[in-house]
PDB file of C-alpha atoms in Angstrom:
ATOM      1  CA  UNK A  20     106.525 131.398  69.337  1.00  0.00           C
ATOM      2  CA  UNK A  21     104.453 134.081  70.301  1.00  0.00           C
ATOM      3  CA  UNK A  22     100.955 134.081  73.156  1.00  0.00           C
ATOM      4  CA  UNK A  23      99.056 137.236  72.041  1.00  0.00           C
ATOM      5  CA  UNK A  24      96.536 138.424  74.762  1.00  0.00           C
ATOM      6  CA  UNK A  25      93.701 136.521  73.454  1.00  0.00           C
ATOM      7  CA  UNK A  26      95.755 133.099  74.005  1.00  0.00           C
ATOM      8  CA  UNK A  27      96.225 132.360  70.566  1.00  0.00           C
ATOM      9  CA  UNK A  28      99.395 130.817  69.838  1.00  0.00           C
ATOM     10  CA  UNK A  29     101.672 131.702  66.944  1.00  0.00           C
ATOM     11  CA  UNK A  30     104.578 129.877  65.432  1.00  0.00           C
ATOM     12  CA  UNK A  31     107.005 130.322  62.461  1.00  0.00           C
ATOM     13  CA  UNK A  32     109.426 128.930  61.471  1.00  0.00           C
ATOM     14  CA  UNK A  33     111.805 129.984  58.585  1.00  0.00           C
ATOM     15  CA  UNK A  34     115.690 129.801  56.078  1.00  0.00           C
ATOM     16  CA  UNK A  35     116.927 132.226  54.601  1.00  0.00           C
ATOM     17  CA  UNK A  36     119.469 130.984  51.891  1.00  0.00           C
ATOM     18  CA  UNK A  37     123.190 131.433  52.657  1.00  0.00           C
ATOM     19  CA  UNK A  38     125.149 130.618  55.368  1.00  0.00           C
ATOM     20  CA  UNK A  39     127.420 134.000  56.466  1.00  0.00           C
ATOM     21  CA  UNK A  40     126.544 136.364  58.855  1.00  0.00           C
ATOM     22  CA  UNK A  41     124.391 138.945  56.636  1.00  0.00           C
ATOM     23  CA  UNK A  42     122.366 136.242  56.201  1.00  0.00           C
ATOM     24  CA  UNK A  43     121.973 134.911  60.020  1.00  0.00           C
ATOM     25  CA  UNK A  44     121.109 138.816  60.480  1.00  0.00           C
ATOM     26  CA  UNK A  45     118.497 138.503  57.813  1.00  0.00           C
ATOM     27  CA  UNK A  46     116.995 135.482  59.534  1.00  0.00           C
ATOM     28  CA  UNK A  47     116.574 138.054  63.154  1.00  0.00           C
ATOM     29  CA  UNK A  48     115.506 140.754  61.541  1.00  0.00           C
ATOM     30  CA  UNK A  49     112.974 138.892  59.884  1.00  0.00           C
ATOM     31  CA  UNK A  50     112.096 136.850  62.806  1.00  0.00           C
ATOM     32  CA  UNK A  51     111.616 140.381  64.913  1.00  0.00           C
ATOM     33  CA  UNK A  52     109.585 141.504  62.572  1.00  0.00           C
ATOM     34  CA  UNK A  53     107.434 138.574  62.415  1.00  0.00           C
ATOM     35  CA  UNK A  54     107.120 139.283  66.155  1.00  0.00           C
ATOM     36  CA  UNK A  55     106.525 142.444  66.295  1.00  0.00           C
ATOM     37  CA  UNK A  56     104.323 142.253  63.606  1.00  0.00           C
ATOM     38  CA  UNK A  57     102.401 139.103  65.050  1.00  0.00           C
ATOM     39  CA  UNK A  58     102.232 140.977  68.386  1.00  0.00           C
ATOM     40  CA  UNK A  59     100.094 144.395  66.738  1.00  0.00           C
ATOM     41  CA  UNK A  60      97.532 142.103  65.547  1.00  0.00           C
ATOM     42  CA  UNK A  61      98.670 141.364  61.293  1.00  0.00           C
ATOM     43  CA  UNK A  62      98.012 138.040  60.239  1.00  0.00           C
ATOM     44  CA  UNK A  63      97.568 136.010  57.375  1.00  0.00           C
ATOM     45  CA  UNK A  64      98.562 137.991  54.214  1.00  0.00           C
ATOM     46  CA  UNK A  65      99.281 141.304  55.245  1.00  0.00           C
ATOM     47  CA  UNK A  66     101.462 139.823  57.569  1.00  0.00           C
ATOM     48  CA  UNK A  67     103.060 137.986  55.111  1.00  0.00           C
ATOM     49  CA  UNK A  68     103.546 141.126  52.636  1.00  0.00           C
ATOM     50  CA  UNK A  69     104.778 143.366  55.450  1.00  0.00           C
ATOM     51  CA  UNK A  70     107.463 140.532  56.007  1.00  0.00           C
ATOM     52  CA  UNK A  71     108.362 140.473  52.503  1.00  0.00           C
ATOM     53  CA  UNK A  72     108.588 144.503  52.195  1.00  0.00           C
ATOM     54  CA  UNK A  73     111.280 143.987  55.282  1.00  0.00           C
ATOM     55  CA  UNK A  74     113.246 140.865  53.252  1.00  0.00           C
ATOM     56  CA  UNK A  75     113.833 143.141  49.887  1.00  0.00           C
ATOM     57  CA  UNK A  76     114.373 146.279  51.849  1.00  0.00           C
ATOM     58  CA  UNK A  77     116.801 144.807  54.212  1.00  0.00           C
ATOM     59  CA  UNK A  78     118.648 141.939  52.314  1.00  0.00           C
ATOM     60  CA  UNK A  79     121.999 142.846  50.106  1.00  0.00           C
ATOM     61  CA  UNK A  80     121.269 140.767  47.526  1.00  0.00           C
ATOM     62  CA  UNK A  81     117.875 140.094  44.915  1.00  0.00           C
ATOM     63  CA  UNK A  82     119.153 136.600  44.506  1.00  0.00           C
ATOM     64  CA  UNK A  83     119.004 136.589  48.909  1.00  0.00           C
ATOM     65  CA  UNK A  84     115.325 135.015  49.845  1.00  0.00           C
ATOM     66  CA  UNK A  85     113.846 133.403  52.849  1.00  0.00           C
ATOM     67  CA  UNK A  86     110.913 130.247  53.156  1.00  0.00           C
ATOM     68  CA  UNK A  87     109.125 130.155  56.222  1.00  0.00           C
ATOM     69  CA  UNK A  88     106.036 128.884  57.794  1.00  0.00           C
ATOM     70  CA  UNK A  89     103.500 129.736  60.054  1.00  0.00           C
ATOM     71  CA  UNK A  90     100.832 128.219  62.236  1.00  0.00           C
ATOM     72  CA  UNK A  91      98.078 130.148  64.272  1.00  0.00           C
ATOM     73  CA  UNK A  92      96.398 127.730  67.249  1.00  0.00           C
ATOM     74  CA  UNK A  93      93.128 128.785  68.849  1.00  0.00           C
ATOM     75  CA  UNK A  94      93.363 128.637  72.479  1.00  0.00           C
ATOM     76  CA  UNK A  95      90.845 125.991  73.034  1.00  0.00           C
ATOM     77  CA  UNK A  96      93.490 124.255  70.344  1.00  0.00           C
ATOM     78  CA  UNK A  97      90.831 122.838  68.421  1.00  0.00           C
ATOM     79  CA  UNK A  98      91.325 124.970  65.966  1.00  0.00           C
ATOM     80  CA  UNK A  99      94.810 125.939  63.962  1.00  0.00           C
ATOM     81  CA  UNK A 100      95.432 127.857  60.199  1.00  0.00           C
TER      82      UNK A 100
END
């Protein structure tokens, strides 16, 4: 979760298949990323296609993938996408 200066409130949440440790790397890369990413202003899908760029350059495998999920709320909260 993630408060960017304008109080909007980002979430994901995210798998990526396997269960050894390259994978549980994958997952914190990709969840760094999402931050980092989240925190310099990307959203929707250029967010989403910078985090894929980072899954295929950084996993070992082209059979390795991730699913994941994100939510944006408006800081009044009446609004979320």
């Amino acid at each position: 979760v993630v408060r960017t200066p304008d109080g909007t409130v980002h979430a994901m949440i995210g798998d990526v298949c396997g269960h050894g440790p390259d994978e549980a790397a994958l997952g914190v890369e990709l969840r760094i990323a999402w931050r980092a990413l989240t925190l310099a202003g990307l959203c929707g899908d250029e967010l989403l296609s910078t985090l894929q760029q980072v899954l295929e350059h950084e996993r070992q495998s082209e059979e390795i993938f991730a699913t994941l999920c994100t939510v944006d709320i408006a800081p009044d909260g009446r609004r979320a996408g």
